[in-house]
């Protein structure tokens, strides 16, 4: 089933077009990886999906369907709540871990202390952080390591119970161990969520994703099951990129 | 002590012609000197026009005001050639100046003035010294304390700040040892004081006689102990709160300074003084 | 519900604050413009003040020139010292301690009220150094006043200048002085010029420091550095405070504000331009 | 390869820096020294706790308690008015105004910051003071409140600029993540930006307070300059306006003259204490 | 022949030692690659070689010999002129392309307009930029793409005719095409210059370098001809790193 669908999609910054006529459907409960060289429009695409592009002074044309409905027919808040996004640089709020995770639930009206506690523990467990931080849940989130911060941000994105989780190079600032942790976590999450991940680490895409999309210069060159993209790409440019100079 | 090496002492020693002179002091007198000076400059432009023995340098006369106290101070410290005062020079001041020359240009009086719209104006035109004293000392805080038929409104006392000559004159001739109420509004110049009275119906203050004449109708000067401040009463001394308008100078006048001071002391100077509402010395 | 009320109150607060800010600022400027507009003409700008008492008639020409001259002296004096100090602190000072001391002194100086500087200027320059009340004494006093303003801003501009570009220059074997003159200064020029102009406006509008050090009731356009001068802010103060002529006071205020706005807009276009280029 | 030009430039920079720093130190020491001379004759405690100021009386009474209070009072009124407005305005600017209009608004705010104090005083005299007399029937409109309102307008730009700097950074850092969870701008401003900018706000308040306390001309024209115990609707005197009014007459070297320097020195000391307090507040917030 | 030689070399930031007892000699007209995990001291080593470490508030002990002479016996300016360095992030000066390339020559006294023009054209050609930018040589260098900027920086480093060129991850911010361009350029340059390149792209090291040094935690673990390092590493840690998790 398709959770998100893009039809004739174009994105602009001012008058500069950075995504051109893109058609693509994202499958439910799968991990979709988006790869492509720097500047090809991956982040722009991701941000368009939950209407965050507007905040970056961008503009879109064409259709984005979310569960079959045009996202512009749904309120911005609703779209963003149901399609979470995590950016490359981990940005926990300058609060305690606890407050980071209750921030959005409180906004959405959860008041009961027990329920809030429950959410915090649950999301920390999902993100594999619980054991590591359980004793300092009220300590500042800024004191966590980069990898822990990133996992916290993912946990935080989950506190609003989204259907889809978009990740923009979530591991590029992290070391091997943290990256492995996050990959493990994503592979668990995919049972309940739909995940779209932008990565420039091809082996990561290969390891964790079910589908892979290759973009070049604002166009979707190829989109298929991951193993096919990596073993028998149809387009020459995909092939070149994958065998590319980067190992 | 170094301070005392003032500019005109140097002047005398190196005997160079100094085309500039500076006045500082009384805000009452400053407009008078400025008026005479601008006219003097306009007429002559260069010194050789004043006296053919002078070089043809441009005439520059600078006037600044900061109150009589500032005038004395400037002469003592040598930062101005002339000090302007609207009060007597105190003996200790004369001592500090040393070789002081004093020129009296005219007389001014401090009139006890109120706003013409003040109900008091309809009621009476006279206050006794005692009443004036009580008003300024703050014993009377509301107008109805002065006269019960007046409204119960606060009396707004306006005075000059300490550096003004008026402050000392008034203290000496009216208040004696009594202190003026400390919450009186201190105006930084006579102009400001008068403006305040013109604009505030409950205000009372010691407006300069000259200023009253310049603002005829906008201020109402009261009689004090039955004596109305007029040219006559001021000159003959029957109006008590009067003060001299003085220019002081350390040492002898240089030739150009003398040339200018001659004009100030002349009939023409007297005219300007009169025009500004003061009483020139005859 | 509470959330809604809080949000609405909050929104109300920030909107109101914004409106009040803009309104109070515009009021000051517009009030002066409207009240002063009809009395300002070419003649007012180009003639000497006149009338008895002085200022009731005529114009403010010597005061305009006086103010501009005061500003020039202040910015020349202050900016040479301030830029040199900033260069030293950013590029040459190796001791953190010295840097802290310099910082403390400059901060302390920035906190000295301008009137106290006037007092200083009077007793040191006018009296002790026998410079008299003059254009020079007053200009230098103003210079002291704006020194910290310029220094802090220029130092910030240097500090923000790309460290990697400087290192790239050093790694070409190029000397520090060459790097500063050819790379850093030209690139920070706009920041420097804009802080100097703003400081100049600041100096031009200040009345307190010049009251004792050089401004007088009337003086023609000064002929030398040792002449006393007229200045717009003090002229305005005298006209307004002594009730000499409110009409002329508004006009003088208008001239002063207009000059300052021109200066500000000049500085602003420089910054805007710079932002544009940086992109 | 060091050229002669290099050497001369380095030398000049060093000499000029040395000169500037010495000059500034000299000024600060000079003010301190002139004040100190006074404190040798009148104990500092008496100077700041006594209430009578009468430099021409006999004996001279030179104590400035009322005047210190007046200075603080006017400035506090100004801050109390300006701070909430400034913070609100800065919040709006950082959350709702795009880059370009923002530059223009900040330019406008810079212009307000650049309006000379005399012009504010003039407007205060012509508008505020008269307004108080007419609208509220005050005996005289000269008052702490008039001075406070005037100063509030004058320090508002400083508060806005300082707050905006901090708030803008916070907003830029956290709004994308928060907005990505569907949270509204208002809520972000209220729950993240405002509480996290406390340090910036404290700095702004101290900066503005310093400005307000040092302001001369505008204040002098609207507070009535009476050295009495200040009341909100009554007249008062501030240290800068005291100095401005009396420095003209106080002979260099006289007790009165030293007393004025001493007053200036007290003002600087208050500022210094405030800044040190700010430093510690900031440090404790860092923890 | 050895252009650079390190003897018992140690480097510190404050009191923290980041390079420990390193001995190594760099061969003339060869490309030497330095590899190792993040934070192992590669950049520090590179900056030490031309005394730029001082500018980063670092400090060295032990000897660095340049053509047999201790670098500290030569003036700082001279060392830096003869050993150029290019950093990871391209840093063109905010001038025109032309002024970027004449900046240093003018400092070294070249005044003749013709000679300056000559230098500009020559260096642009060497760096393969000439054809791409010849029409906008007086346009701002900041308008170039990342890869072009990096090549410009290399060209600029060459304008002072150094003997050695140090490069710190010159391609890590660039895409495939630009990387290929730069690699081609380096392989041409090595006929006239000695090149030391820090890279975290192992295949890049393999492709272009003659020698490879592997560092770990401030120590030189292994240093040998590139093909030997990649085919038969002697040290187990080298082997692990090369086979490492990242593909
Ligand atoms: N705010 C912006 N304004 C104008 N242009 C932008 C903006 N952000 C990105 N671009 C341009 O849009 C294009 C696509 O950018 P985008 O960030 O989507 O690329 P990306 O594939 O995510 O690259 P990377 O791998 O480097 O993150 C680029 O050419 C970029 O220069
Ligand atoms: N300016 C500095 N002050 C203090 N420590 C520093 C400084 N620069 C680097 N370090 C430390 O020195 C060590 C070596 O840093 P260096 O930059 O040389 O590593 P690197 O191998 O280049 O890493 P990378 O691959 O991430 O560039 C690291 O532990 C780093 O934290
Ligand atoms: Mg991206
Ligand atoms: Mg590095
Ligand atoms: O004329 P005075 O300013 O001294 O009152």
PDB file of N, CA, C and O in Angstrom, chain B residues 99-125:
ATOM      1  N   UNK B  99      43.351  90.728  40.006  1.00  0.00           N
ATOM      2  CA  UNK B  99      43.227  92.062  39.425  1.00  0.00           C
ATOM      3  C   UNK B  99      41.902  92.180  38.660  1.00  0.00           C
ATOM      4  O   UNK B  99      41.880  92.179  37.431  1.00  0.00           O
ATOM      5  N   UNK B 100      40.781  92.289  39.410  1.00  0.00           N
ATOM      6  CA  UNK B 100      39.486  92.239  38.746  1.00  0.00           C
ATOM      7  C   UNK B 100      39.005  93.609  38.299  1.00  0.00           C
ATOM      8  O   UNK B 100      39.179  94.608  39.002  1.00  0.00           O
ATOM      9  N   UNK B 101      38.455  93.658  37.103  1.00  0.00           N
ATOM     10  CA  UNK B 101      37.782  94.871  36.636  1.00  0.00           C
ATOM     11  C   UNK B 101      36.305  94.535  36.513  1.00  0.00           C
ATOM     12  O   UNK B 101      35.958  93.497  35.952  1.00  0.00           O
ATOM     13  N   UNK B 102      35.460  95.425  37.079  1.00  0.00           N
ATOM     14  CA  UNK B 102      34.031  95.149  37.069  1.00  0.00           C
ATOM     15  C   UNK B 102      33.306  96.230  36.299  1.00  0.00           C
ATOM     16  O   UNK B 102      33.543  97.419  36.514  1.00  0.00           O
ATOM     17  N   UNK B 103      32.465  95.834  35.344  1.00  0.00           N
ATOM     18  CA  UNK B 103      31.695  96.806  34.567  1.00  0.00           C
ATOM     19  C   UNK B 103      30.217  96.545  34.820  1.00  0.00           C
ATOM     20  O   UNK B 103      29.736  95.439  34.590  1.00  0.00           O
ATOM     21  N   UNK B 104      29.546  97.564  35.314  1.00  0.00           N
ATOM     22  CA  UNK B 104      28.123  97.389  35.566  1.00  0.00           C
ATOM     23  C   UNK B 104      27.328  97.921  34.374  1.00  0.00           C
ATOM     24  O   UNK B 104      27.475  99.081  33.980  1.00  0.00           O
ATOM     25  N   UNK B 105      26.513  97.052  33.771  1.00  0.00           N
ATOM     26  CA  UNK B 105      25.804  97.455  32.559  1.00  0.00           C
ATOM     27  C   UNK B 105      24.378  97.897  32.845  1.00  0.00           C
ATOM     28  O   UNK B 105      23.809  98.686  32.110  1.00  0.00           O
ATOM     29  N   UNK B 106      23.803  97.333  33.898  1.00  0.00           N
ATOM     30  CA  UNK B 106      22.410  97.662  34.138  1.00  0.00           C
ATOM     31  C   UNK B 106      21.912  96.977  35.389  1.00  0.00           C
ATOM     32  O   UNK B 106      22.684  96.386  36.134  1.00  0.00           O
ATOM     33  N   UNK B 107      20.615  97.104  35.577  1.00  0.00           N
ATOM     34  CA  UNK B 107      20.000  96.502  36.747  1.00  0.00           C
ATOM     35  C   UNK B 107      18.810  95.661  36.291  1.00  0.00           C
ATOM     36  O   UNK B 107      18.126  96.005  35.331  1.00  0.00           O
ATOM     37  N   UNK B 108      18.652  94.558  36.991  1.00  0.00           N
ATOM     38  CA  UNK B 108      17.495  93.706  36.736  1.00  0.00           C
ATOM     39  C   UNK B 108      16.813  93.495  38.076  1.00  0.00           C
ATOM     40  O   UNK B 108      17.425  93.731  39.123  1.00  0.00           O
ATOM     41  N   UNK B 109      15.564  93.106  38.035  1.00  0.00           N
ATOM     42  CA  UNK B 109      14.895  92.775  39.286  1.00  0.00           C
ATOM     43  C   UNK B 109      14.327  91.391  39.155  1.00  0.00           C
ATOM     44  O   UNK B 109      14.104  90.899  38.042  1.00  0.00           O
ATOM     45  N   UNK B 110      14.126  90.713  40.276  1.00  0.00           N
ATOM     46  CA  UNK B 110      13.425  89.444  40.250  1.00  0.00           C
ATOM     47  C   UNK B 110      11.989  89.730  40.649  1.00  0.00           C
ATOM     48  O   UNK B 110      11.717  90.121  41.774  1.00  0.00           O
ATOM     49  N   UNK B 111      11.099  89.591  39.696  1.00  0.00           N
ATOM     50  CA  UNK B 111       9.694  89.846  40.017  1.00  0.00           C
ATOM     51  C   UNK B 111       9.070  88.536  40.468  1.00  0.00           C
ATOM     52  O   UNK B 111       9.440  87.474  39.995  1.00  0.00           O
ATOM     53  N   UNK B 112       8.169  88.641  41.435  1.00  0.00           N
ATOM     54  CA  UNK B 112       7.463  87.435  41.848  1.00  0.00           C
ATOM     55  C   UNK B 112       6.292  87.304  40.892  1.00  0.00           C
ATOM     56  O   UNK B 112       5.313  88.036  40.971  1.00  0.00           O
ATOM     57  N   UNK B 113       6.434  86.362  39.941  1.00  0.00           N
ATOM     58  CA  UNK B 113       5.460  86.301  38.845  1.00  0.00           C
ATOM     59  C   UNK B 113       4.618  85.050  38.906  1.00  0.00           C
ATOM     60  O   UNK B 113       5.077  83.990  39.339  1.00  0.00           O
ATOM     61  N   UNK B 114       3.370  85.218  38.472  1.00  0.00           N
ATOM     62  CA  UNK B 114       2.477  84.075  38.346  1.00  0.00           C
ATOM     63  C   UNK B 114       1.855  84.084  36.962  1.00  0.00           C
ATOM     64  O   UNK B 114       2.006  85.037  36.194  1.00  0.00           O
ATOM     65  N   UNK B 115       1.201  82.986  36.672  1.00  0.00           N
ATOM     66  CA  UNK B 115       0.474  82.863  35.415  1.00  0.00           C
ATOM     67  C   UNK B 115      -0.770  83.743  35.493  1.00  0.00           C
ATOM     68  O   UNK B 115      -1.463  83.739  36.496  1.00  0.00           O
ATOM     69  N   UNK B 116      -1.056  84.548  34.447  1.00  0.00           N
ATOM     70  CA  UNK B 116      -2.196  85.457  34.509  1.00  0.00           C
ATOM     71  C   UNK B 116      -3.519  84.723  34.742  1.00  0.00           C
ATOM     72  O   UNK B 116      -4.485  85.316  35.226  1.00  0.00           O
ATOM     73  N   UNK B 117      -3.566  83.428  34.418  1.00  0.00           N
ATOM     74  CA  UNK B 117      -4.815  82.699  34.614  1.00  0.00           C
ATOM     75  C   UNK B 117      -4.970  82.181  36.031  1.00  0.00           C
ATOM     76  O   UNK B 117      -5.973  81.564  36.362  1.00  0.00           O
ATOM     77  N   UNK B 118      -3.954  82.369  36.821  1.00  0.00           N
ATOM     78  CA  UNK B 118      -4.034  81.948  38.228  1.00  0.00           C
ATOM     79  C   UNK B 118      -5.105  82.788  38.935  1.00  0.00           C
ATOM     80  O   UNK B 118      -5.100  84.005  38.837  1.00  0.00           O
ATOM     81  N   UNK B 119      -6.033  82.154  39.637  1.00  0.00           N
ATOM     82  CA  UNK B 119      -7.109  82.907  40.311  1.00  0.00           C
ATOM     83  C   UNK B 119      -6.560  84.000  41.224  1.00  0.00           C
ATOM     84  O   UNK B 119      -7.221  85.021  41.445  1.00  0.00           O
ATOM     85  N   UNK B 120      -5.364  83.804  41.712  1.00  0.00           N
ATOM     86  CA  UNK B 120      -4.745  84.809  42.574  1.00  0.00           C
ATOM     87  C   UNK B 120      -4.674  86.160  41.864  1.00  0.00           C
ATOM     88  O   UNK B 120      -4.805  87.217  42.474  1.00  0.00           O
ATOM     89  N   UNK B 121      -4.484  86.115  40.555  1.00  0.00           N
ATOM     90  CA  UNK B 121      -4.333  87.343  39.784  1.00  0.00           C
ATOM     91  C   UNK B 121      -5.582  88.220  39.899  1.00  0.00           C
ATOM     92  O   UNK B 121      -5.490  89.448  39.880  1.00  0.00           O
ATOM     93  N   UNK B 122      -6.746  87.541  39.987  1.00  0.00           N
ATOM     94  CA  UNK B 122      -7.977  88.312  40.122  1.00  0.00           C
ATOM     95  C   UNK B 122      -8.124  88.841  41.540  1.00  0.00           C
ATOM     96  O   UNK B 122      -8.682  89.889  41.786  1.00  0.00           O
ATOM     97  N   UNK B 123      -7.585  88.054  42.475  1.00  0.00           N
ATOM     98  CA  UNK B 123      -7.818  88.312  43.880  1.00  0.00           C
ATOM     99  C   UNK B 123      -6.984  89.468  44.410  1.00  0.00           C
ATOM    100  O   UNK B 123      -7.454  90.393  45.033  1.00  0.00           O
ATOM    101  N   UNK B 124      -5.691  89.390  44.156  1.00  0.00           N
ATOM    102  CA  UNK B 124      -4.828  90.465  44.651  1.00  0.00           C
ATOM    103  C   UNK B 124      -3.615  90.611  43.746  1.00  0.00           C
ATOM    104  O   UNK B 124      -3.255  89.702  43.017  1.00  0.00           O
ATOM    105  N   UNK B 125      -2.978  91.758  43.843  1.00  0.00           N
ATOM    106  CA  UNK B 125      -1.785  91.938  43.028  1.00  0.00           C
ATOM    107  C   UNK B 125      -0.574  92.179  43.908  1.00  0.00           C
ATOM    108  O   UNK B 125       0.436  92.705  43.487  1.00  0.00           O
TER     109      UNK B 125
END
